[in-house]
Amino acid sequence: MTTPEAGAPGRETRSFWQALAVYGERRALVMLALGFASGLPNLLIFDTLSAWLREAGLSLQVISVFSLATLAYSMKLLWAPLVDRTAIPGLTRRLGHRRSWMLVAQLAIMVGLWLVAGGDPVSSLGVMALLAVFVAFAGATQDIVIDAWRIEAAGDSRQGALAAAYQWGYRIAIIVAGAVPLVLAEAYSWNVSYLVMAALMLIGVAGVLGAPREAAHVVRPIDLTGAPRRRGLELPEWVARLALVVLGAVILGSGLAGSADLLSTGLAALGQTAAAEALAAAWSARPWNAFLQVGAVLAGGVLIGLAAAQIPGLKTRPGVYLSSALFDPFRDFFARYQGTAALILALICLYRLADFVLNIMTPFYLDLGFTLTEIAEVRKVFGVAMSVLGVFLGGLAVARWGLIPAMVIGAFAGPLSNLVFAWLAVEGAWLPALFIAIGVDNIAGGFAGTCLIAYMSSLTGQGFTATQYAVFSSFYSLPGKLLASQSGRIVEGTAAAAEQGGAAGALRGLFARLPPEAYAGAVEKSGVSAASLGVGYLVFFFYSAAIGVLGIGLAFAVAARQTPKAATSSETPEPESPA
């Protein structure tokens, strides 16, 4: 977290062993436990619960409604200001602002999972749905506070290692929550399974109690001068404003999550069945659905902004409270990064653009001729291991060379790794090539993702840490979602042009020595020859690497404008005791 005066993350060069030692520090071990606590409720509600519901005999339509609970993770930026500003009575003074919130959120998750464990999907489906929403809300709140604690409890040079430790813990939780409940359910029952999962949240509680206290938390005051109390009018105004916030939140969250289920359910409840079906169809109609989803994010943001805006010529307390809570974090960011703020936001949105457009990789592997088993083994086992390695290297780079140099290096990772897929497109279904391509891509993705998390963490301002980071992490993938909607069209359009003798047809010679099984299964579906389809994929991967140059250019531009501050100003000394 940068200080307002400095305006830039620090740069400190360490030896390899000094950088490596950061992973053994107390805060990194704490983040491992907190990452586990973060990943556990997410998968238990989003995925594992559906297995229980299906085994209980519920329809897929009913099961899909439960996915609405996870919208809380997409909308968490809306109550992040509350987390920034509100103290927990009795706990904040003893544990600190962030640790008290983490503990309350974790206890709420444990209670929610315990109540889910005591439920029956057949006889109390509605109660279980409400409990799923409750657990998701508590889990999203926990994520907000964990990010804020990570940023406030350590300096910029440690953010990479802490982000890496968090991701390791999160991945371990995904494995545990995806496999252990199924085994326990088969051996005992689903009720026992979820009781054990609730108990595993004690790992997160231990992390909170063992965590060093973050820097002194500052709550920015809200100026109510000129806003007299109007007792008879304030309640209706609060109701109207919050109703608009809820509506905007539903629209914005649906866009971020890429799901129109909640909007469609609402329309159907109002008797607008035809409109609900049309909306659901449009929301899932590729490739233009991404534009509808991004439009929903913008429309929801506008509604929330209107709800928080003050009435022209009339200063009211509800208006002051909401506008300060929602707009002050943005004012703070633009004030601290005058002249650079737009570049920084563009960098955040475009930094991983080359990765986000790769949404057609499984069809690509199948078209090449690999089997589902080969794809699963290489992606889900070897790929995950390489991703963990990339995360580790990213944290090491931040600690070794500093935040800005590591961020610039990470900008090259996505474009360069995509060129390896271009090579794979020419090689065909050769298993060693698949190992190389997926290995390079996962190492590069883990490295770049860790550097971006560390960089976004450095941009937050005192008093607005939770809100600003929640905004950065919620919106950084939106441009990628738009461009990714066109990935399939680019492949098929280029393949068709190559087949008809267009300029891209000159590349067909590169595929003359392809093994016969390469692209064979896709020829009938695509209506072009194997060589032309190969050209389509080849040009697509070159295109994905080329758009990554935007992120590289912005990384250099931002690095040139953010002057390094003294390393000592970004470091927070670790207290001797957890209190």
Coordinates of C-alpha atoms in Angstrom, one line a residue:
M1 CA 0.0 0.0 0.0
T2 CA 1.5 3.3 -1.1
T3 CA 1.6 6.4 1.0
P4 CA -0.2 9.5 -0.5
E5 CA 3.0 11.4 -0.7
A6 CA 5.0 8.8 -2.5
G7 CA 2.5 7.7 -5.0
A8 CA 4.5 4.7 -6.2
P9 CA 5.6 1.3 -5.0
G10 CA 9.1 0.9 -3.7
R11 CA 11.9 -0.8 -5.4
E12 CA 14.3 -2.9 -3.4
T13 CA 16.8 -5.4 -4.7
R14 CA 17.5 -8.5 -2.6
S15 CA 19.7 -11.5 -3.1
F16 CA 18.1 -14.7 -4.2
W17 CA 18.3 -16.2 -0.7
Q18 CA 16.9 -13.1 0.9
A19 CA 14.0 -13.1 -1.5
L20 CA 13.4 -16.8 -0.9
A21 CA 13.4 -16.3 2.8
V22 CA 10.2 -14.1 2.5
Y23 CA 8.2 -17.4 2.0
G24 CA 9.3 -18.6 5.4
E25 CA 8.1 -15.5 7.2
R26 CA 5.1 -15.7 9.6
R27 CA 2.9 -13.6 7.4
A28 CA 3.4 -16.0 4.4
L29 CA 2.4 -19.0 6.6
V30 CA -0.6 -17.1 7.8
M31 CA -1.7 -16.3 4.2
L32 CA -1.5 -20.1 3.4
A33 CA -4.1 -20.7 6.1
L34 CA -6.2 -17.7 5.0
G35 CA -6.1 -18.8 1.4
F36 CA -7.4 -22.2 2.4
A37 CA -10.2 -20.6 4.4
S38 CA -11.1 -18.5 1.4
G39 CA -11.3 -21.3 -1.1
L40 CA -13.2 -23.8 1.0
P41 CA -16.7 -22.1 1.2
N42 CA -16.6 -21.0 -2.4
L43 CA -16.4 -24.5 -3.9
L44 CA -18.6 -26.0 -1.2
I45 CA -21.5 -23.7 -2.2
F46 CA -20.7 -23.3 -6.0
D47 CA -20.0 -27.0 -6.9
T48 CA -20.0 -29.6 -4.2
L49 CA -23.5 -28.7 -2.9
S50 CA -24.9 -29.5 -6.4
A51 CA -23.7 -33.1 -6.0
W52 CA -25.7 -33.4 -2.8
L53 CA -28.8 -31.8 -4.4
R54 CA -28.6 -34.1 -7.4
E55 CA -28.2 -37.2 -5.2
A56 CA -31.3 -36.1 -3.3
G57 CA -33.3 -36.3 -6.6
L58 CA -33.6 -32.6 -7.4
S59 CA -33.8 -31.4 -11.1
L60 CA -30.9 -29.7 -12.8
Q61 CA -33.1 -26.6 -13.1
V62 CA -33.5 -26.4 -9.4
I63 CA -29.8 -27.1 -8.8
S64 CA -28.8 -24.3 -11.2
V65 CA -30.7 -21.8 -9.1
F66 CA -28.3 -22.4 -6.2
S67 CA -25.5 -21.0 -8.3
L68 CA -27.1 -17.6 -7.7
A69 CA -25.7 -17.7 -4.2
T70 CA -22.2 -17.2 -5.6
L71 CA -23.2 -13.8 -7.1
A72 CA -22.2 -12.4 -3.7
Y73 CA -18.5 -12.9 -4.8
S74 CA -19.2 -10.7 -7.9
M75 CA -20.9 -8.0 -5.9
K76 CA -18.6 -7.8 -2.9
L77 CA -17.2 -4.4 -3.9
L78 CA -20.6 -2.9 -2.9
W79 CA -20.2 -3.6 0.8
A80 CA -16.4 -3.3 0.9
P81 CA -16.9 0.4 2.0
L82 CA -18.9 -0.9 5.0
V83 CA -16.0 -3.2 5.9
D84 CA -13.5 -0.3 5.6
R85 CA -15.6 2.0 7.8
T86 CA -17.3 -0.2 10.5
A87 CA -15.6 -1.5 13.6
I88 CA -16.7 -4.8 15.3
P89 CA -17.7 -4.0 18.9
G90 CA -15.5 -5.6 21.4
L91 CA -13.2 -7.3 18.9
T92 CA -11.7 -4.4 16.9
R93 CA -9.9 -3.0 19.9
R94 CA -8.4 -6.3 20.8
L95 CA -7.6 -7.8 17.4
G96 CA -7.4 -4.8 15.1
H97 CA -9.9 -3.8 12.4
R98 CA -9.1 -6.5 9.7
R99 CA -8.5 -9.5 12.0
S100 CA -11.8 -8.8 13.8
W101 CA -13.7 -8.8 10.6
M102 CA -11.9 -11.9 9.4
L103 CA -12.8 -13.8 12.6
V104 CA -16.5 -12.8 12.4
A105 CA -16.7 -13.8 8.7
Q106 CA -15.1 -17.1 9.4
L107 CA -17.4 -17.9 12.4
A108 CA -20.4 -17.0 10.2
I109 CA -19.1 -19.4 7.5
M110 CA -18.7 -22.1 10.1
V111 CA -22.2 -21.6 11.5
G112 CA -23.7 -21.5 8.0
L113 CA -22.0 -24.8 7.0
W114 CA -23.0 -26.4 10.3
L115 CA -26.6 -25.4 9.6
V116 CA -26.4 -26.7 6.0
A117 CA -25.0 -30.0 7.4
G118 CA -28.2 -30.3 9.5
G119 CA -30.5 -29.7 6.6
D120 CA -32.4 -31.9 4.2
P121 CA -32.6 -30.8 0.5
V122 CA -35.9 -32.6 0.1
S123 CA -37.9 -31.3 3.1
S124 CA -36.2 -27.9 3.6
L125 CA -34.9 -26.8 0.2
G126 CA -35.8 -23.1 0.7
V127 CA -33.9 -23.0 4.0
M128 CA -30.8 -24.6 2.4
A129 CA -31.0 -22.0 -0.4
L130 CA -31.0 -19.2 2.1
L131 CA -28.1 -20.8 4.0
A132 CA -26.1 -21.1 0.8
V133 CA -26.6 -17.4 0.2
F134 CA -25.6 -16.6 3.8
V135 CA -22.4 -18.7 3.5
A136 CA -21.6 -17.1 0.1
F137 CA -22.1 -13.6 1.6
A138 CA -19.8 -14.4 4.6
G139 CA -17.2 -16.0 2.3
A140 CA -17.2 -12.9 0.0
T141 CA -16.8 -10.7 3.1
Q142 CA -14.0 -12.8 4.3
D143 CA -12.2 -12.4 0.9
I144 CA -12.6 -8.6 1.1
V145 CA -10.9 -8.5 4.5
I146 CA -8.2 -11.0 3.8
D147 CA -7.1 -8.9 0.8
A148 CA -7.2 -5.8 3.0
W149 CA -5.2 -7.4 5.8
R150 CA -2.6 -8.8 3.3
I151 CA -2.0 -5.3 1.9
E152 CA -1.9 -3.5 5.3
A153 CA 0.1 -6.0 7.2
A154 CA 3.2 -6.1 4.9
G155 CA 5.2 -3.9 2.6
D156 CA 5.1 -3.9 -1.2
S157 CA 8.2 -6.2 -1.6
R158 CA 6.3 -8.9 0.3
Q159 CA 3.0 -8.7 -1.6
G160 CA 4.2 -11.1 -4.2
A161 CA 5.1 -13.8 -1.7
L162 CA 1.8 -13.3 0.3
A163 CA -0.2 -13.4 -2.9
A164 CA 1.6 -16.7 -3.9
A165 CA 0.9 -18.2 -0.4
Y166 CA -2.7 -17.2 -0.6
Q167 CA -3.1 -18.9 -4.0
W168 CA -1.4 -22.1 -2.8
G169 CA -3.8 -22.2 0.2
Y170 CA -6.8 -21.5 -2.1
R171 CA -5.8 -24.3 -4.5
I172 CA -5.4 -26.8 -1.7
A173 CA -8.9 -25.9 -0.5
I174 CA -10.3 -26.4 -4.0
I175 CA -8.9 -29.9 -4.0
V176 CA -10.1 -30.7 -0.5
A177 CA -13.6 -29.2 -1.0
G178 CA -13.9 -31.0 -4.3
A179 CA -12.9 -34.5 -3.2
V180 CA -13.1 -35.0 0.5
P181 CA -16.9 -34.3 0.9
L182 CA -17.7 -36.8 -1.8
V183 CA -15.6 -39.5 -0.1
L184 CA -17.2 -38.7 3.3
A185 CA -20.7 -38.6 1.8
E186 CA -20.3 -42.1 0.3
A187 CA -18.8 -43.5 3.5
Y188 CA -21.1 -41.8 6.0
S189 CA -23.5 -39.1 4.8
W190 CA -23.6 -35.6 3.3
N191 CA -24.5 -34.2 6.7
V192 CA -21.3 -35.6 8.2
S193 CA -19.4 -34.4 5.2
Y194 CA -20.5 -30.8 5.7
L195 CA -19.9 -30.9 9.4
V196 CA -16.2 -31.9 8.7
M197 CA -16.0 -29.0 6.2
A198 CA -17.3 -26.6 8.8
A199 CA -14.6 -27.8 11.3
L200 CA -11.9 -27.3 8.6
M201 CA -12.6 -23.6 8.8
L202 CA -10.7 -23.7 12.1
I203 CA -7.6 -23.6 9.9
G204 CA -8.6 -20.1 8.9
V205 CA -9.4 -19.1 12.5
A206 CA -5.9 -20.3 13.5
G207 CA -4.5 -18.1 10.8
V208 CA -6.3 -15.1 12.1
L209 CA -5.3 -15.6 15.7
G210 CA -1.7 -16.2 14.6
A211 CA -1.6 -13.3 12.3
P212 CA 0.4 -10.1 13.1
R213 CA -1.7 -7.0 13.6
E214 CA -2.0 -4.8 10.5
A215 CA -1.0 -1.1 10.6
A216 CA -3.3 1.2 12.5
H217 CA -6.5 1.5 10.6
V218 CA -7.7 4.9 9.7
V219 CA -11.4 5.6 9.0
R220 CA -11.9 8.7 6.8
P221 CA -14.4 11.1 8.4
I222 CA -17.6 12.0 6.6
D223 CA -18.4 15.7 6.5
L224 CA -22.0 16.3 7.3
T225 CA -21.8 20.1 7.3
G226 CA -24.8 21.6 5.7
A227 CA -26.8 18.4 5.9
P228 CA -29.3 18.9 8.7
R229 CA -31.2 15.9 10.1
R230 CA -34.7 15.5 8.5
R231 CA -36.2 12.7 10.6
G232 CA -39.5 12.4 8.6
L233 CA -37.8 12.3 5.2
E234 CA -34.6 10.4 5.8
L235 CA -36.2 6.9 6.1
P236 CA -38.1 7.1 2.8
E237 CA -34.9 8.4 1.1
W238 CA -32.8 5.6 2.5
V239 CA -35.4 3.0 1.3
A240 CA -35.4 4.5 -2.2
R241 CA -31.7 4.8 -2.5
L242 CA -31.0 1.3 -1.2
A243 CA -33.6 -0.2 -3.5
L244 CA -31.8 1.4 -6.4
V245 CA -28.5 0.1 -5.1
V246 CA -29.9 -3.4 -4.8
L247 CA -31.3 -3.2 -8.4
G248 CA -28.0 -1.9 -9.7
A249 CA -26.1 -4.6 -7.7
V250 CA -28.2 -7.4 -9.2
I251 CA -27.6 -6.1 -12.8
L252 CA -23.9 -5.4 -12.2
G253 CA -23.3 -8.8 -10.4
S254 CA -25.1 -10.6 -13.2
G255 CA -22.8 -9.0 -15.8
L256 CA -19.7 -9.8 -13.8
A257 CA -20.7 -13.4 -13.1
G258 CA -21.9 -13.9 -16.7
S259 CA -25.2 -15.3 -15.4
A260 CA -28.7 -13.9 -15.9
D261 CA -30.4 -16.4 -13.6
L262 CA -31.2 -13.9 -10.9
L263 CA -32.6 -11.3 -13.4
S264 CA -34.6 -14.0 -15.2
T265 CA -36.0 -15.3 -11.9
G266 CA -37.0 -11.8 -10.9
L267 CA -38.8 -11.2 -14.2
A268 CA -40.6 -14.6 -14.0
A269 CA -41.7 -13.8 -10.4
L270 CA -43.3 -10.6 -11.8
G271 CA -45.2 -12.6 -14.4
Q272 CA -42.9 -11.6 -17.3
T273 CA -42.1 -15.2 -18.3
A274 CA -41.5 -14.4 -22.0
A275 CA -39.1 -11.6 -21.1
A276 CA -37.3 -13.8 -18.7
E277 CA -36.8 -16.5 -21.3
A278 CA -35.7 -13.9 -23.9
L279 CA -33.2 -12.4 -21.5
A280 CA -31.7 -15.8 -20.5
A281 CA -31.4 -16.7 -24.2
A282 CA -29.7 -13.4 -25.1
W283 CA -27.4 -13.7 -22.1
S284 CA -26.0 -17.0 -23.3
A285 CA -26.1 -16.4 -27.1
R286 CA -22.5 -16.5 -28.3
P287 CA -20.5 -14.5 -29.3
W288 CA -22.4 -11.3 -28.6
N289 CA -23.5 -12.2 -25.1
A290 CA -20.3 -10.7 -23.7
F291 CA -21.3 -7.3 -24.9
L292 CA -24.6 -7.6 -23.2
Q293 CA -22.9 -8.7 -20.0
V294 CA -20.4 -5.8 -20.1
G295 CA -23.3 -3.5 -20.8
A296 CA -25.0 -4.8 -17.7
V297 CA -22.0 -4.1 -15.6
L298 CA -22.0 -0.5 -16.9
A299 CA -25.7 -0.1 -16.5
G300 CA -25.6 -1.5 -13.0
G301 CA -22.7 0.9 -12.1
V302 CA -24.7 3.8 -13.4
L303 CA -27.7 2.9 -11.2
I304 CA -25.5 2.5 -8.2
G305 CA -23.9 5.9 -8.9
L306 CA -27.3 7.5 -9.2
A307 CA -28.4 6.0 -5.9
A308 CA -25.3 7.4 -4.2
A309 CA -25.4 10.8 -5.9
Q310 CA -26.5 13.8 -3.9
I311 CA -29.7 15.6 -4.9
P312 CA -28.8 18.8 -6.8
G313 CA -29.4 21.8 -4.5
L314 CA -30.3 19.7 -1.5
K315 CA -27.7 18.1 0.7
T316 CA -29.1 15.2 2.7
R317 CA -27.5 12.8 5.2
P318 CA -28.3 9.6 3.2
G319 CA -26.8 11.3 0.1
V320 CA -23.7 12.4 2.0
Y321 CA -23.2 9.0 3.6
L322 CA -23.6 7.0 0.3
S323 CA -21.7 9.4 -1.9
S324 CA -18.8 9.5 0.6
A325 CA -18.7 5.7 1.0
L326 CA -18.8 4.9 -2.7
F327 CA -17.1 7.9 -4.4
D328 CA -14.4 8.9 -1.9
P329 CA -12.2 5.8 -2.7
F330 CA -12.3 6.8 -6.4
R331 CA -11.5 10.5 -5.5
D332 CA -8.6 9.3 -3.3
F333 CA -7.1 7.1 -6.1
F334 CA -7.3 9.8 -8.8
A335 CA -6.0 12.5 -6.3
R336 CA -2.9 10.3 -5.5
Y337 CA -2.2 9.4 -9.1
Q338 CA -2.8 12.6 -10.9
G339 CA -1.8 12.3 -14.5
T340 CA -1.1 8.5 -14.2
A341 CA -4.5 7.2 -12.9
A342 CA -5.9 6.6 -16.4
L343 CA -2.8 4.8 -17.5
I344 CA -2.8 2.6 -14.4
L345 CA -6.4 1.6 -14.8
A346 CA -5.8 0.8 -18.5
L347 CA -2.8 -1.3 -17.5
I348 CA -4.9 -3.3 -14.9
C349 CA -7.5 -3.9 -17.6
L350 CA -5.1 -4.9 -20.3
Y351 CA -2.3 -6.6 -18.4
R352 CA -3.6 -10.1 -18.9
L353 CA -5.6 -9.5 -22.0
A354 CA -3.5 -12.1 -24.0
D355 CA -4.5 -14.8 -21.4
F356 CA -8.2 -13.9 -21.2
V357 CA -8.9 -14.4 -25.0
L358 CA -7.7 -18.0 -24.8
N359 CA -11.2 -19.3 -24.1
I360 CA -11.3 -21.9 -26.8
M361 CA -8.4 -24.1 -25.7
T362 CA -10.2 -27.3 -25.0
P363 CA -11.8 -27.3 -28.5
F364 CA -8.3 -26.6 -29.8
Y365 CA -6.8 -29.6 -28.1
L366 CA -9.6 -31.8 -29.3
D367 CA -9.3 -30.5 -32.8
L368 CA -5.6 -31.3 -32.7
G369 CA -6.5 -34.9 -32.0
F370 CA -5.7 -35.3 -28.3
T371 CA -8.0 -37.5 -26.2
L372 CA -10.1 -36.2 -23.3
T373 CA -7.9 -38.3 -20.9
E374 CA -4.7 -36.8 -22.3
I375 CA -6.1 -33.3 -21.9
A376 CA -7.3 -33.9 -18.4
E377 CA -4.0 -35.4 -17.2
V378 CA -1.9 -32.7 -18.7
R379 CA -4.1 -29.7 -17.8
K380 CA -5.4 -30.7 -14.4
V381 CA -2.4 -32.4 -13.0
F382 CA 0.8 -31.2 -14.7
G383 CA -0.8 -27.8 -15.5
V384 CA -1.8 -27.1 -11.9
A385 CA 1.7 -28.1 -10.7
M386 CA 3.3 -25.7 -13.3
S387 CA 0.8 -22.9 -12.2
V388 CA 1.9 -23.3 -8.6
L389 CA 5.5 -23.0 -9.8
G390 CA 4.6 -19.8 -11.7
V391 CA 3.0 -18.3 -8.7
F392 CA 6.1 -19.1 -6.6
L393 CA 8.4 -17.5 -9.2
G394 CA 6.2 -14.4 -9.4
G395 CA 6.4 -13.9 -5.6
L396 CA 10.1 -14.5 -5.7
A397 CA 10.6 -11.9 -8.5
V398 CA 8.7 -9.2 -6.6
A399 CA 10.8 -9.9 -3.5
R400 CA 14.1 -10.1 -5.5
W401 CA 13.8 -7.2 -7.9
G402 CA 10.9 -5.1 -6.6
L403 CA 7.3 -4.5 -7.7
I404 CA 7.7 -2.4 -10.8
P405 CA 10.4 -4.5 -12.5
A406 CA 8.5 -7.7 -11.7
M407 CA 5.3 -6.2 -13.1
V408 CA 7.1 -5.3 -16.3
I409 CA 8.5 -8.8 -16.7
G410 CA 5.1 -10.3 -16.1
A411 CA 3.6 -8.2 -18.9
F412 CA 5.8 -10.3 -21.4
A413 CA 4.6 -13.6 -20.0
G414 CA 1.2 -13.9 -21.6
P415 CA 2.2 -12.8 -25.2
L416 CA 5.3 -15.0 -25.2
S417 CA 3.5 -18.1 -23.9
N418 CA 0.8 -17.7 -26.5
L419 CA 3.5 -18.1 -29.2
V420 CA 4.2 -21.6 -27.8
F421 CA 0.6 -22.5 -28.7
A422 CA 1.2 -21.3 -32.2
W423 CA 4.0 -23.8 -32.4
L424 CA 1.7 -26.5 -31.0
A425 CA -0.8 -25.8 -33.7
V426 CA 1.8 -26.7 -36.3
E427 CA 3.1 -29.8 -34.4
G428 CA -0.3 -31.5 -34.1
A429 CA -1.2 -34.2 -31.6
W430 CA 2.3 -34.7 -30.2
L431 CA 2.0 -35.3 -26.4
P432 CA 5.4 -33.9 -25.4
A433 CA 4.5 -30.7 -27.3
L434 CA 1.3 -30.5 -25.3
F435 CA 3.2 -30.8 -22.0
I436 CA 5.6 -28.0 -23.1
A437 CA 2.8 -25.7 -24.2
I438 CA 0.6 -26.1 -21.2
G439 CA 3.6 -26.0 -18.8
V440 CA 4.9 -22.7 -20.3
D441 CA 1.4 -21.2 -20.3
N442 CA 0.7 -22.1 -16.7
I443 CA 4.1 -20.9 -15.4
A444 CA 3.6 -17.7 -17.3
G445 CA 0.0 -17.2 -16.1
G446 CA 0.9 -17.9 -12.5
F447 CA 3.9 -15.5 -12.7
A448 CA 1.9 -12.7 -14.3
G449 CA -1.1 -13.1 -12.1
T450 CA 1.0 -12.9 -8.9
C451 CA 2.8 -9.8 -10.2
L452 CA -0.6 -8.1 -11.0
I453 CA -2.1 -8.9 -7.6
A454 CA 1.0 -7.5 -5.9
Y455 CA 0.9 -4.3 -8.1
M456 CA -2.9 -3.7 -7.6
S457 CA -2.2 -4.1 -3.8
S458 CA 0.3 -1.3 -3.9
L459 CA -2.2 1.1 -5.4
T460 CA -4.6 1.2 -2.5
G461 CA -4.8 4.2 -0.2
Q462 CA -5.0 4.3 3.6
G463 CA -8.6 4.0 4.8
F464 CA -9.9 2.6 1.4
T465 CA -7.8 -0.6 1.1
A466 CA -10.7 -3.0 1.0
T467 CA -12.9 -0.9 -1.4
Q468 CA -10.2 0.0 -3.9
Y469 CA -8.7 -3.5 -4.1
A470 CA -12.2 -5.0 -4.5
V471 CA -12.9 -2.6 -7.4
F472 CA -9.5 -3.4 -9.1
S473 CA -10.0 -7.2 -8.8
S474 CA -13.7 -7.0 -10.0
F475 CA -13.1 -5.1 -13.2
Y476 CA -9.7 -6.1 -14.5
S477 CA -11.1 -8.9 -16.7
L478 CA -13.9 -7.0 -18.4
P479 CA -12.0 -6.0 -21.7
G480 CA -10.8 -9.6 -21.9
K481 CA -14.4 -10.8 -21.7
L482 CA -15.3 -8.7 -24.6
L483 CA -12.5 -9.8 -26.9
A484 CA -12.8 -13.4 -25.8
S485 CA -16.3 -13.4 -27.3
Q486 CA -14.8 -13.1 -30.7
S487 CA -12.1 -15.8 -30.4
G488 CA -14.0 -18.5 -32.2
R489 CA -15.1 -16.2 -35.0
I490 CA -11.4 -15.2 -35.6
V491 CA -10.4 -18.9 -35.9
E492 CA -13.2 -19.9 -38.2
G493 CA -13.1 -16.7 -40.3
T494 CA -9.4 -17.0 -40.9
A495 CA -9.7 -20.7 -41.7
A496 CA -12.5 -19.9 -44.3
A497 CA -10.4 -17.1 -45.8
A498 CA -7.4 -19.5 -46.1
E499 CA -9.5 -22.1 -47.7
Q500 CA -10.7 -19.6 -50.3
G501 CA -7.2 -18.5 -51.2
G502 CA -6.9 -15.4 -49.1
A503 CA -3.7 -14.0 -47.8
A504 CA -3.7 -16.4 -44.9
G505 CA -3.7 -19.3 -47.3
A506 CA 0.1 -18.7 -47.8
L507 CA 0.6 -20.3 -44.3
R508 CA -1.1 -23.6 -45.4
G509 CA 2.3 -25.0 -46.4
L510 CA 3.4 -25.0 -42.7
F511 CA 0.9 -27.8 -42.1
A512 CA 2.0 -30.1 -45.0
R513 CA 3.6 -32.5 -42.6
L514 CA 0.8 -32.8 -40.1
P515 CA 0.0 -36.3 -38.8
P516 CA -3.2 -37.6 -40.3
E517 CA -5.2 -37.4 -37.0
A518 CA -4.5 -33.7 -36.6
Y519 CA -7.7 -31.6 -37.1
A520 CA -9.3 -34.7 -38.7
G521 CA -12.3 -34.7 -36.4
A522 CA -12.9 -31.0 -36.8
V523 CA -12.8 -30.9 -40.6
E524 CA -16.5 -31.9 -41.0
K525 CA -17.6 -29.5 -38.3
S526 CA -15.7 -26.5 -39.7
G527 CA -16.2 -27.1 -43.4
V528 CA -12.6 -26.5 -44.3
S529 CA -9.4 -28.6 -44.7
A530 CA -7.2 -29.5 -41.9
A531 CA -4.5 -27.2 -43.1
S532 CA -6.9 -24.2 -43.3
L533 CA -8.2 -24.9 -39.8
G534 CA -4.6 -25.0 -38.6
V535 CA -4.0 -21.7 -40.2
G536 CA -7.0 -20.3 -38.4
Y537 CA -5.6 -21.4 -35.0
L538 CA -2.1 -20.2 -35.9
V539 CA -3.3 -16.7 -36.8
F540 CA -5.4 -16.6 -33.7
F541 CA -2.5 -17.3 -31.4
F542 CA -0.4 -14.7 -33.2
Y543 CA -3.3 -12.2 -32.7
S544 CA -3.5 -13.1 -29.0
A545 CA 0.2 -12.4 -28.6
A546 CA 0.0 -9.2 -30.6
I547 CA -2.8 -7.7 -28.4
G548 CA -0.6 -8.5 -25.4
V549 CA 1.8 -5.9 -26.7
L550 CA -0.7 -3.3 -25.4
G551 CA -0.1 -4.5 -21.9
I552 CA 3.7 -4.4 -22.4
G553 CA 3.6 -0.8 -23.7
L554 CA 1.4 0.3 -20.8
A555 CA 3.7 -1.5 -18.3
F556 CA 6.7 0.5 -19.5
A557 CA 4.7 3.7 -19.6
V558 CA 3.5 3.3 -16.0
A559 CA 6.9 2.2 -14.8
A560 CA 8.4 5.4 -16.3
R561 CA 5.9 7.6 -14.5
Q562 CA 5.8 6.0 -11.1
T563 CA 9.0 7.2 -9.4
P564 CA 10.3 4.7 -6.8
K565 CA 10.1 5.6 -3.2
A566 CA 12.5 4.5 -0.5
A567 CA 12.1 0.9 0.3
T568 CA 11.8 1.5 4.0
S569 CA 8.6 3.6 3.6
S570 CA 6.7 0.6 2.1
E571 CA 7.7 -1.9 4.8
T572 CA 5.5 -2.5 7.9
P573 CA 7.4 -4.0 10.8
E574 CA 6.0 -7.2 12.1
P575 CA 4.8 -7.1 15.7
E576 CA 6.2 -9.6 18.2
S577 CA 2.8 -10.8 19.3
P578 CA -0.4 -11.5 17.4
A579 CA -2.3 -9.0 19.5

